[in-house]
XYZ file of C-alpha atoms in Angstrom:
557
model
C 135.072 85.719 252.206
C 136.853 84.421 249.158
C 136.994 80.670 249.119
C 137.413 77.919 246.096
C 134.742 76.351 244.543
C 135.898 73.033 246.399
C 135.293 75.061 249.714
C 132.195 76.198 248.910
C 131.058 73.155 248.433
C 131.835 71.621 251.579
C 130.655 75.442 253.149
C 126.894 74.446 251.280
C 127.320 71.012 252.536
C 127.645 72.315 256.263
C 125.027 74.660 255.902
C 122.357 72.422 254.415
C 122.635 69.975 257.995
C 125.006 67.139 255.817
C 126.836 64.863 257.939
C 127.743 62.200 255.786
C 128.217 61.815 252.360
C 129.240 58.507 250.286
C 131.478 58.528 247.744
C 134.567 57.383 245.655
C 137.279 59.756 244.530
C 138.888 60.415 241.617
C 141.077 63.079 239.572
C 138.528 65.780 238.549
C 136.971 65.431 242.005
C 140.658 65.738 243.822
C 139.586 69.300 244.913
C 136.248 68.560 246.515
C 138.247 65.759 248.251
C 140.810 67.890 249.674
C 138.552 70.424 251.074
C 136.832 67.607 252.315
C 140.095 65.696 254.177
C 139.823 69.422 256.013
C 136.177 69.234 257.525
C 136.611 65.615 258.371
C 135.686 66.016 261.663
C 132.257 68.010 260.459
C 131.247 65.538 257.852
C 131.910 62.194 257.625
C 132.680 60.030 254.127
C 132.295 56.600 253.410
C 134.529 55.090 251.096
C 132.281 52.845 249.210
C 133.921 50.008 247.015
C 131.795 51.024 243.708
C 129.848 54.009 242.654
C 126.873 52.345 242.564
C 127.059 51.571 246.516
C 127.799 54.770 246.895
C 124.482 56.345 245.091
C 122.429 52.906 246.961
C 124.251 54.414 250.243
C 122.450 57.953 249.959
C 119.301 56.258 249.034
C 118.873 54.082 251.839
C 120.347 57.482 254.263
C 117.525 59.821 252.767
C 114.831 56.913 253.110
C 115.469 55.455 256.549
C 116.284 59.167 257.572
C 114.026 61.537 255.893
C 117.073 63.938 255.156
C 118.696 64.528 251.425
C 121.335 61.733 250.833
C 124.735 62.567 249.528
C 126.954 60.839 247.177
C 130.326 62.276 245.354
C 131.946 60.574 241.940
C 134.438 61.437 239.695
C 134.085 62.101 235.826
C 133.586 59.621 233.338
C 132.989 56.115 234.560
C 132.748 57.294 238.024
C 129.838 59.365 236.821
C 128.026 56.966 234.997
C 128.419 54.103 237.775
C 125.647 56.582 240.061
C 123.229 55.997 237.001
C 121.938 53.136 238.251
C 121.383 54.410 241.645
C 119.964 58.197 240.778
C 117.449 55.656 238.485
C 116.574 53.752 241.708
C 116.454 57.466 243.962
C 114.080 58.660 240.512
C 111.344 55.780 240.059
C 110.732 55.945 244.141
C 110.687 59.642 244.708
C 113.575 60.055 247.064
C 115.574 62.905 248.074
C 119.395 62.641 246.307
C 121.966 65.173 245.769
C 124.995 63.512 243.406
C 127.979 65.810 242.945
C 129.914 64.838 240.409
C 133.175 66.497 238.806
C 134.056 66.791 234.994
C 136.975 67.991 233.223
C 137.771 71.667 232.628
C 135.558 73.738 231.123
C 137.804 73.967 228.248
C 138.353 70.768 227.833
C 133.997 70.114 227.873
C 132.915 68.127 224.257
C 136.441 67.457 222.873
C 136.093 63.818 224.284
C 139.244 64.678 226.614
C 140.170 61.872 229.317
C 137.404 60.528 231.557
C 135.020 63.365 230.339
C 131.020 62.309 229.846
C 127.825 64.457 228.986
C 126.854 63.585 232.697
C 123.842 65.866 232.722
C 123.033 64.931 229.664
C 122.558 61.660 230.291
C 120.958 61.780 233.791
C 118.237 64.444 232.317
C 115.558 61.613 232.619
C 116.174 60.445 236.173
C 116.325 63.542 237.772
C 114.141 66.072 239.000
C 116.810 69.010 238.209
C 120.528 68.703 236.988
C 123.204 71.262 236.598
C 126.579 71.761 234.884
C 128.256 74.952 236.799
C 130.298 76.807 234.566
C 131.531 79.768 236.496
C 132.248 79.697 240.365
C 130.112 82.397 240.917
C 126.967 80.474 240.803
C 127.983 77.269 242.701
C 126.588 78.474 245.900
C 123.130 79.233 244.811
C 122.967 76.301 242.424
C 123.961 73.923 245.283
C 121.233 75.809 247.388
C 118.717 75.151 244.422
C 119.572 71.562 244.219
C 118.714 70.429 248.225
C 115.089 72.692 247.936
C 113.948 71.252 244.679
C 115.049 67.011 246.147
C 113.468 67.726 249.515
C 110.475 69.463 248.205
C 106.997 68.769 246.285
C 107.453 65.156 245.141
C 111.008 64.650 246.173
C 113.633 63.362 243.832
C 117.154 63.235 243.161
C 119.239 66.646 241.460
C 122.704 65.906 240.179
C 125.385 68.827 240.253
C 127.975 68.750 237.480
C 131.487 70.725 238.513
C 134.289 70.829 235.972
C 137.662 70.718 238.076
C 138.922 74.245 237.248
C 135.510 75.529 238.734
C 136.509 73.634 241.813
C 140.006 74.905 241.895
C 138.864 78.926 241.320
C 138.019 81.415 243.654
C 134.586 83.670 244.782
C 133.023 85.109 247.373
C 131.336 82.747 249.594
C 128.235 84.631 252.026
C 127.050 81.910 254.628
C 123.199 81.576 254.385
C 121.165 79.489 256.586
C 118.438 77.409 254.393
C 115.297 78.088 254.095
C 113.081 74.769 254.403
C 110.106 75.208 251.655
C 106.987 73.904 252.368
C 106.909 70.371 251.409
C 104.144 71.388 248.907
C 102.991 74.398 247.191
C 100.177 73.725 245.856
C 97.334 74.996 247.106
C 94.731 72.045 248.034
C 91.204 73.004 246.918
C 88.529 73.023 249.200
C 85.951 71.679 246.848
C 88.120 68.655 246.416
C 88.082 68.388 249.586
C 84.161 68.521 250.104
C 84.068 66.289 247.153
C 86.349 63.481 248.701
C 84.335 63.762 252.334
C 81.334 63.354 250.257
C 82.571 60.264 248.308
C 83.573 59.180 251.511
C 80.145 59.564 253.586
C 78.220 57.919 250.478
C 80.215 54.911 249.986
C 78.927 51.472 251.903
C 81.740 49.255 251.424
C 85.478 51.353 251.456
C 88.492 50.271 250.971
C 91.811 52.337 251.604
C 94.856 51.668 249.497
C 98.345 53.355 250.974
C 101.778 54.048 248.738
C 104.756 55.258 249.120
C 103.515 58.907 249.029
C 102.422 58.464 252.731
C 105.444 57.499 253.804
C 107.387 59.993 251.841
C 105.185 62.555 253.856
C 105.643 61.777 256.981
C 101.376 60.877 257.123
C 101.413 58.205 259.598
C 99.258 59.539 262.507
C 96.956 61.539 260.049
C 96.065 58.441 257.942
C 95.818 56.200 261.071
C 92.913 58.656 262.297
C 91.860 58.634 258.264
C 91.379 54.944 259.007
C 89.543 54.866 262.355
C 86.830 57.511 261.140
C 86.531 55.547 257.738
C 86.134 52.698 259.274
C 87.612 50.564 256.103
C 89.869 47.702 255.603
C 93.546 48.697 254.330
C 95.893 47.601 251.893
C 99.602 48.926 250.743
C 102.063 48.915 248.238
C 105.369 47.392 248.659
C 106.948 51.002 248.824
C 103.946 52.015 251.472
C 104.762 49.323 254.125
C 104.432 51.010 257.432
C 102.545 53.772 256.742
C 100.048 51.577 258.303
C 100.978 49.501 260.951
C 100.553 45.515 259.810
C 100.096 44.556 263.078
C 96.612 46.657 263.317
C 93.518 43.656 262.616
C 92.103 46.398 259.865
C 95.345 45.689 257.409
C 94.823 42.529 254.891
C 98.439 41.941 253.418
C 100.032 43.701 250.192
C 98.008 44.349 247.012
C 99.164 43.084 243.638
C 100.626 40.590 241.485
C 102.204 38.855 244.855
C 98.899 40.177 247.125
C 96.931 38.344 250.064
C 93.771 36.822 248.545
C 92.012 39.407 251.044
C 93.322 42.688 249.189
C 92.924 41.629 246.208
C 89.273 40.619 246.221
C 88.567 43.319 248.839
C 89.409 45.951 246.225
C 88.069 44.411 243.096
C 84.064 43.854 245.556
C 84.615 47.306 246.965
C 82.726 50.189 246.109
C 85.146 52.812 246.918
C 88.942 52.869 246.568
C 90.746 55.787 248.522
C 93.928 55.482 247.046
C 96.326 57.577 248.876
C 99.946 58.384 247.892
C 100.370 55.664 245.123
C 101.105 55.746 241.250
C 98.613 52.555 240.319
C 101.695 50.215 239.327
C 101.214 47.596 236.784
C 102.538 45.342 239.410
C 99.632 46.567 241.734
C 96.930 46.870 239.022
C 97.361 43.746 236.801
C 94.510 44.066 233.958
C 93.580 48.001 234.414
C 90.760 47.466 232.464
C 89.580 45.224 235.297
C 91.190 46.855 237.758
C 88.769 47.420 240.610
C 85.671 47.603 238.124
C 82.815 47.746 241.180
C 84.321 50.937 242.665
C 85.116 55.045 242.426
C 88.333 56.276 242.245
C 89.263 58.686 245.007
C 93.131 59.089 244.484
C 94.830 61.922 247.088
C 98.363 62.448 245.473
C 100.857 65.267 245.718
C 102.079 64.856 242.160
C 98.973 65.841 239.423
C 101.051 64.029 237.024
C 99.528 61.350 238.672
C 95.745 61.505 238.662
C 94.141 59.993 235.449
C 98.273 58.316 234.057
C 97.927 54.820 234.905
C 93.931 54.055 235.987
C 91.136 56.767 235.130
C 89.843 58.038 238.450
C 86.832 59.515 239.796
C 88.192 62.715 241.891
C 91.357 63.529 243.069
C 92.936 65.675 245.398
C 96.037 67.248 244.870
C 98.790 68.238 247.835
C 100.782 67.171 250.373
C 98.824 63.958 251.938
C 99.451 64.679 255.403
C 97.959 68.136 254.650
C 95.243 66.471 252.660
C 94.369 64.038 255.548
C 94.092 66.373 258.187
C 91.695 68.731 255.892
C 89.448 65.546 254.896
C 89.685 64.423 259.065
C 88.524 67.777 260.051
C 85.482 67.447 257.998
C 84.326 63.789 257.665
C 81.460 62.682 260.153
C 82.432 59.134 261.903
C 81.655 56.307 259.171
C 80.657 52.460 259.952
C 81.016 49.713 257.879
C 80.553 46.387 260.521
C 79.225 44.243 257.904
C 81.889 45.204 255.120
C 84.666 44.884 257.770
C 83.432 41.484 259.193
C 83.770 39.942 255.241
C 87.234 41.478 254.800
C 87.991 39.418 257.906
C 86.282 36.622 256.509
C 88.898 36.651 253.324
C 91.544 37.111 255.842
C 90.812 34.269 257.681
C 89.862 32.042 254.822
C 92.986 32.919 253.065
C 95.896 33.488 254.966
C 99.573 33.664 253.820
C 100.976 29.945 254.414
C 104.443 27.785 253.394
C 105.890 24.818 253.776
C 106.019 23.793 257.541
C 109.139 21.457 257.067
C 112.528 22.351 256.231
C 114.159 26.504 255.940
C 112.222 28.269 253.446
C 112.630 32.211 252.754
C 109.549 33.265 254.737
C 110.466 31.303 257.538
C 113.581 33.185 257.690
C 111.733 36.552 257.606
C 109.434 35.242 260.356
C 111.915 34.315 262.215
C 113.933 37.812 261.584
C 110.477 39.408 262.655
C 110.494 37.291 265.812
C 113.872 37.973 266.575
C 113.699 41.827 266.054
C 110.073 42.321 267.654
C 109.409 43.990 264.569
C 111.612 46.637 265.147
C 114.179 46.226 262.617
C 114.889 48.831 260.071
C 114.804 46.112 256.902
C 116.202 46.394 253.160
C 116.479 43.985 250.456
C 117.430 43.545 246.841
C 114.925 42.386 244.259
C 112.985 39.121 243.836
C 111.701 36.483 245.500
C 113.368 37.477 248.692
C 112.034 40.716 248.468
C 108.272 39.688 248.393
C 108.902 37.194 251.157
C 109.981 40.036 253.429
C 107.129 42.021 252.042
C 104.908 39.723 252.829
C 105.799 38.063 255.845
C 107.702 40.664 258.307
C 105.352 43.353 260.158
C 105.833 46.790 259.391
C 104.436 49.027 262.110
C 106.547 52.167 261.406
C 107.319 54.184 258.289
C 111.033 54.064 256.626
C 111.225 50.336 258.256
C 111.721 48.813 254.584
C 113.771 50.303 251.898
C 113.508 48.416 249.013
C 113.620 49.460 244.783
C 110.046 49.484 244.098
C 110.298 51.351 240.851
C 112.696 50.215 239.216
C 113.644 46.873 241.076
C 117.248 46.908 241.509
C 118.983 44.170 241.681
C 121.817 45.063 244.179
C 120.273 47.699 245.889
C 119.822 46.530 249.696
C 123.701 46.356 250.728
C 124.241 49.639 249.630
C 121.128 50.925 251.556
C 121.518 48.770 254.217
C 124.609 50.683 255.168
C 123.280 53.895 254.564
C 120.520 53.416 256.943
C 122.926 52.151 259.557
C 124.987 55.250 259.102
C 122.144 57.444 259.276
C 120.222 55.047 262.336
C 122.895 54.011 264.356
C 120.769 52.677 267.446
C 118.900 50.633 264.790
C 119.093 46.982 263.852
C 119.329 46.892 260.049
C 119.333 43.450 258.128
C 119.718 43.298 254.429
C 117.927 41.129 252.715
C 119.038 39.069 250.051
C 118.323 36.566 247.169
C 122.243 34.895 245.718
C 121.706 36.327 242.177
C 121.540 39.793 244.045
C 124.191 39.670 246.196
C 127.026 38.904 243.082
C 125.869 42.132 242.018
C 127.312 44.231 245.110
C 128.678 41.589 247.123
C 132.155 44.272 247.327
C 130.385 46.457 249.684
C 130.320 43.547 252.327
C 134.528 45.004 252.285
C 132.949 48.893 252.893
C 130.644 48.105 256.107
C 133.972 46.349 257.519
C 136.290 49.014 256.885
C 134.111 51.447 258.247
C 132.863 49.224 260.786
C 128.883 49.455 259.980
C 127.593 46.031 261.899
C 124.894 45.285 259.065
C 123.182 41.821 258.772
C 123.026 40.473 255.422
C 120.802 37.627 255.157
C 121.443 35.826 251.321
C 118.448 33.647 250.839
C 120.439 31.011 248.608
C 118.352 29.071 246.156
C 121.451 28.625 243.321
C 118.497 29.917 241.016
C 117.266 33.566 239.639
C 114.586 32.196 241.906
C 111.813 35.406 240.797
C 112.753 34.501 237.189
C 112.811 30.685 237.786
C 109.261 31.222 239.044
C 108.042 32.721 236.054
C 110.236 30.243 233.719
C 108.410 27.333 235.947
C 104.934 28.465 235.298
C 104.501 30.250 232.286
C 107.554 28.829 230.152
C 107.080 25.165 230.848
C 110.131 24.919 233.159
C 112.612 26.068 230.543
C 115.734 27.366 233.015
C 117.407 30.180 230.283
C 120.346 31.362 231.708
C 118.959 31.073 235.616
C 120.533 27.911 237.147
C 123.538 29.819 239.642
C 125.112 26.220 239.728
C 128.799 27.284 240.389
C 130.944 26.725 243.379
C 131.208 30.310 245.099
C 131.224 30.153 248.639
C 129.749 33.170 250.392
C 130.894 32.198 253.904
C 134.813 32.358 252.772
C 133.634 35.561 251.024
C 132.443 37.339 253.758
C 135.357 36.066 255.336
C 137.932 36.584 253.131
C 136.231 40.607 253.381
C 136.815 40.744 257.195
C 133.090 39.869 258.065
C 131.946 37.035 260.233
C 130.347 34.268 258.053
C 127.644 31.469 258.801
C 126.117 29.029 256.544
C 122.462 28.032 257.872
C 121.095 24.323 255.818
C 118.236 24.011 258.831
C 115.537 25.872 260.859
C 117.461 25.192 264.152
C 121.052 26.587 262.542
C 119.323 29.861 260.937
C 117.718 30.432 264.415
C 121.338 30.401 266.250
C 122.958 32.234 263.305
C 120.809 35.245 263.235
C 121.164 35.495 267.076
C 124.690 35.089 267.104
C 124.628 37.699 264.592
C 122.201 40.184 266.890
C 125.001 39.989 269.547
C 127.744 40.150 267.168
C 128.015 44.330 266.818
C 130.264 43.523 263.533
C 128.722 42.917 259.589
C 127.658 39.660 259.552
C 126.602 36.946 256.523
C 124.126 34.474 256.890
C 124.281 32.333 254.009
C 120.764 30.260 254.270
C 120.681 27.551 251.726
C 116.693 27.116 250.519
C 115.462 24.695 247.412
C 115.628 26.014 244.391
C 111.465 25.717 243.689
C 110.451 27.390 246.425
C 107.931 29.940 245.185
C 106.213 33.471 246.516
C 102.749 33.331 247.040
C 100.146 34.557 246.199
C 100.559 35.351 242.377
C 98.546 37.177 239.565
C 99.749 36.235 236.238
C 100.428 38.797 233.846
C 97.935 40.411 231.826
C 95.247 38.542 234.633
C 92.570 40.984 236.706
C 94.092 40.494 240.404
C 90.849 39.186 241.416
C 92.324 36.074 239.381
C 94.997 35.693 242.468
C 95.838 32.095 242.845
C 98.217 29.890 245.134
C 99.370 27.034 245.553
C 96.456 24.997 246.280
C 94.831 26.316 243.354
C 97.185 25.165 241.714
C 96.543 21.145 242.719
C-alpha cells in the first residue's frame, strides 16, 4: 500500500498502541498534522500552549502510565522548545518519542527559514535520534525508536522528518510490534549467589530503593525482597512508592532533605542494598563519607552505573524485577529484631515536624494526603514544594509522584500533571506548585481548560525562590539576590482570566474548603495558598556535609 510519509507516521503511531500525542503545529509539520486531522477519532492531540508543555505532557503520560509518551513540534524554535523537556524525559530514564519536522532535505545546512541541527543538538539527551532522509526508511526507523525508549534503561528517541519526506510516497506493510524484553542482559548467577551471600552475612541491612524499581514495574518482588530481609527501607525522591510509606519498615527519604532515621540508618548500617538508584549527589552528600560502616550491594539494570558515582562492593546487573525474584528464590528468611527495633528508635526520636500554627506547605500536603486517602496520582515542580510533598504525602503505589528528579525542572508538574490525567482519567491528579514555578508554565492552566482536563494545581505562594531563599538564608547570611517575587500578579484572576476556577487560601480552615471544593469541582482548579516567605524544608544536609551531619531546626537553636 503506497501511503505518504505523513501517513505512515500516523499508520506507526496506530500500530505501536498510541492514543494520544501532545503537540503544537507548525509549517514543516503541516503534513503530519493533516494526516493526523484524519485519524482524529483513533488518536487524540492535545494542543498544548508551549512546546515545552507539550514534551512535560508525554513525560508525565509515559510515567503515570508506563507506555511511551508522544509529543510533535515543528522546526526551528518549535524544536528546540522540547529541549528542555527530552532533558527532563533523559536525566530520569523515561520512555519519550519527539517527532519533530525540519525543512526539505534540500534546503538541510543552508540556514533556510526555521531550520535547526535538531539531532544535533539533542545527541546528549537522548538515548537514540534520527534525521530520515528518504521515505523508505521512516517505517522501520519509527519502529526502532518505540523498542530502544521502552527497552533496557528507558529513555527518550527523537525522530527528525524534513517536510518533503513527509509529503512523498512508499510502500507502507502493517507490522504488529514486537515488545523486547525489558532487558537483555543476561543476569549472572554468581552475582546472584554473591548478593544472597552478602545478604545472609550481614547483621544490620539496610535497603535503599530508586527510581529503577519503579521504572520496572518491581513493586511486589521488592516488597517480598523486604519481608525475607527483614531490613529497614529508604527511597529516593524518584523511588517513592516502590515501597509503600505507609508500611512501619519505611523511615522517610534519604538525602540532603532526609528523615534523621535514613540518614543515620545508612551511615550505622553494615550493608546497603541499593536497588535501582544512580547514588545522587543530592542522596550521597560527602561520598567519601557516604555510608563508610557498610558494603555496597547495588542491583541496577544500567552497568554504566555500578562503580560512577560511589565505589561498590558487588553488583548485579539486569532488570530488577528479574533480579529480585532470582535473589527471593534463593535467600533463606533473615532476622534483624534488634537492628529493626533501633531504626524505630530514630524514627520515633526524630520524626518529621512544622509549625503547628498558621498554613505552612506541609500542612497543605497533609491535608492533600488526608483528603485523597493517599490515592492521588501527585506531580510537582521543583523546590521547596517539591520536598514538602516528598516528604510529607504517603506514597503506597508506584507512578503516584512524577516529579524532575534529575534535572529539577522548574515548570515541569503542569505539563505532567495533564499528561497523567489524560493518560489516568479515573485518577485524582494535583499539581504541585511553588510561585516561582508556576510563572514558568502558568499558560498551560489555558490547555487543561480547553481540553477540559480537571487538574488541581496547588501554588504554594511564599513571594520568594523559597529553595533558593533557603540556601541564601543559611549559607549566604540572608543576602536575597534576585529571589524576592514581590510584584503584584494575582494568580486567582489568572486562572480566571484562563477559564479555570480560582481560590486564594490565607488560613488552615480556607485551604481545607478550597481543596474540597476543588475535589467536587470536575473542572482545573487553582488554589493559590499564601505561606511566609521563611518557611523552610526540613531536614537538611549542607553541601559538601556527610548526611549523617543532618540537622533541623532545633539544632539549629
Amino acid at each position: 500500500m503506497q501511503l505518504t510519509g505523513s501517513e505512515i507516521v500516523i499508520e506507526c503511531l496506530k500500530e505501536q498502541g498510541v492514543d494520544t500525542v501532545f503537540g503544537y503545529p507548525g509549517g514543516a509539520i503541516l503534513n503530519v498534522y493533516d494526516a493526523l486531522y484524519k485519524h482524529r477519532s483513533e488518536i487524540r492531540h492535545i494542543l498544548t500552549s508551549h512546546e515545552q508543555g507539550a514534551s512535560h505532557a508525554a513525560d508525565g503520560y509515559a510515567r503515570a502510565t508506563g507506555k511511551v509518551g508522544v509529543c510533535l513540534a515543528t522546526s526551528g524554535p518549535g524544536a528546540t522548545n522540547l529541549v528542555t523537556g527530552i532533558a527532563t524525559a533523559y536525566m530520569d530514564s523515561v520512555p519519550l518519542v519527539a517527532i519533530t519536522c525540519n525543512v526539505g532535505v534540500s534546503l538541510l545546512g543552508k540556514d533556510s527559514f526555521q531550520e535547526i541541527d535538531i539531532t544535533g543538538i539533542t545527541m546528549p539527551i537522548t538515548k537514540h535520534n534520527y534525521i530520515v532522509k528518504d521515505v523508505n526508511d521512516l517505517a522501520d526507523t519509527i519502529r526502532k525508536a518505540f523498542d530502544i525508549a521502552r527497552s533496557g534503561r528507558p529513555g527518550p528517541v527523537l525522530i527528525d522528518i524534513p517536510k518533503d519526506v513527509t509529503a512523498e510516497k512508499a510502500e507502507y506493510i502493517k507490522t504488529e510490534p514486537i515488545m523486547t524484553k525489558k532487558s537483555n542482559v543476561e543476569i549472572k548467577e554468581e552475582d546472584i549467589d554473591l548478593a544472597v551471600s552478602m545478604i545472609e552475612k550481614s547483621e544490620k541491612p539496610f535497603i535503599f530503593v530508586g527510581g529503577g524499581t519503579v521504572i520496572s514495574n518491581a513493586n511486589q518482588e521488592l516488597m517480598q525482597f523486604v519481608n525475607l530481609v527483614d531490613a529497614p527501607v529508604t527511597d529516593s525522591l524518584m523511588g517513592k512508592g516502590a515501597f509503600p510509606g505507609t508500611d512501619e519498615r519505611y523511615t522517610g527519604m534519604l538525602g540532603m532533605h532526609g528523615t534523621k532515621a535514613s540518614n543515620y540508618g545508612v551511615s550505622e548500617c553494615d550493608l546497603l542494598v541499593v536497588i535501582g538508584a544512580r547514588f545522587s549527589d543530592r542522596v550521597t552528600g560527602n561520598t567519601a563519607k557516604f555510608a563508610k560502616n557498610a558494603k555496597i550491594l547495588q542491583i541496577d539494570i544500567d552497568p554504566a552505573e555500578m562503580n560512577k558515582n560511589v565505589l561498590i562492593t558487588a553488583g548485579v546487573v539486569g532488570d530488577i524485577a528479574e533480579v529480585l525474584s532470582k535473589i527471593n528464590s534463593k535467600l533463606k528468611q533473615q532476622s534483624h529484631t534488634e537492628w529493626i527495633e533501633k531504626i524505630k528508635d530514630y524514627k520515633q526520636k526524630y520524626p518529621l515536624k512544622y509549625h503547628e500554627a498558621g498554613l505552612t506547605g506541609p500542612f497543605i500536603i497533609e491535608e492533600i494526603y488526608r483528603q485523597t486517602n493517599g490515592e492521588a496520582i501527585i506531580t510537582t515542580e521543583v523546590g521547596q514544594h517539591q520536598m514538602w510533598a516528598a516528604q510529607y504525602y504517603k506514597y503506597s503505589e508506584p507512578r503516584t509522584l512524577l516529579t524532575s528528579g534529575g534535572l529539577g525542572t522548574m515548570g515541569y508538574g503542569l505539563g505532567a500533571s495533564l499528561g497523567a490525567k489524560v493518560g489516568c482519567p479515573d485518577k485524582t491528579v494535583i499539581n504541585i506548585a511553588g510561585d516561582g514555578c508556576f510563572r514558568m508554565n502558568m499558560n498551560e492552566i489555558a490547555t487543561a481548560v480547553r481540553h477540559q482536563i480537571p487538574i488541581i494545581e496547588v501554588v504554594i505562594n511564599n513571594h520568594v525562590l523559597g529553595m533558593v531563599r533557603q540556601w541564601q538564608n543559611l549559607f549566604y547570611e540572608e543576602r536575597y539576590s534576585a529571589t524576592v517575587l514581590n510584584d503584584s500578579v494575582d494568580f486567582v484572576k489568572l486562572a480566571e482570566a484562563m477559564g479555570a476556577k480560582g481560590i486564594c487560601a490565607t488560613s488552615r480552615e480556607e485551604f481545607n474548603s478550597a481543596f474540597e471544593e476543588a475535589l467536587k469541582a470536575n473542572v482545573p482548579v487553582l488554589i493559590d495558598c499564601q505561606i511566609d516567605c521563611d518557611d523552610k524544608v526540613w531536614p537538611m544536609v549542607a553541601p559538601g556535609k556527610a548526611i549523617s551531619d543532618v540537622f533541623d531546626e532545633d539544632d539549629m537553636k
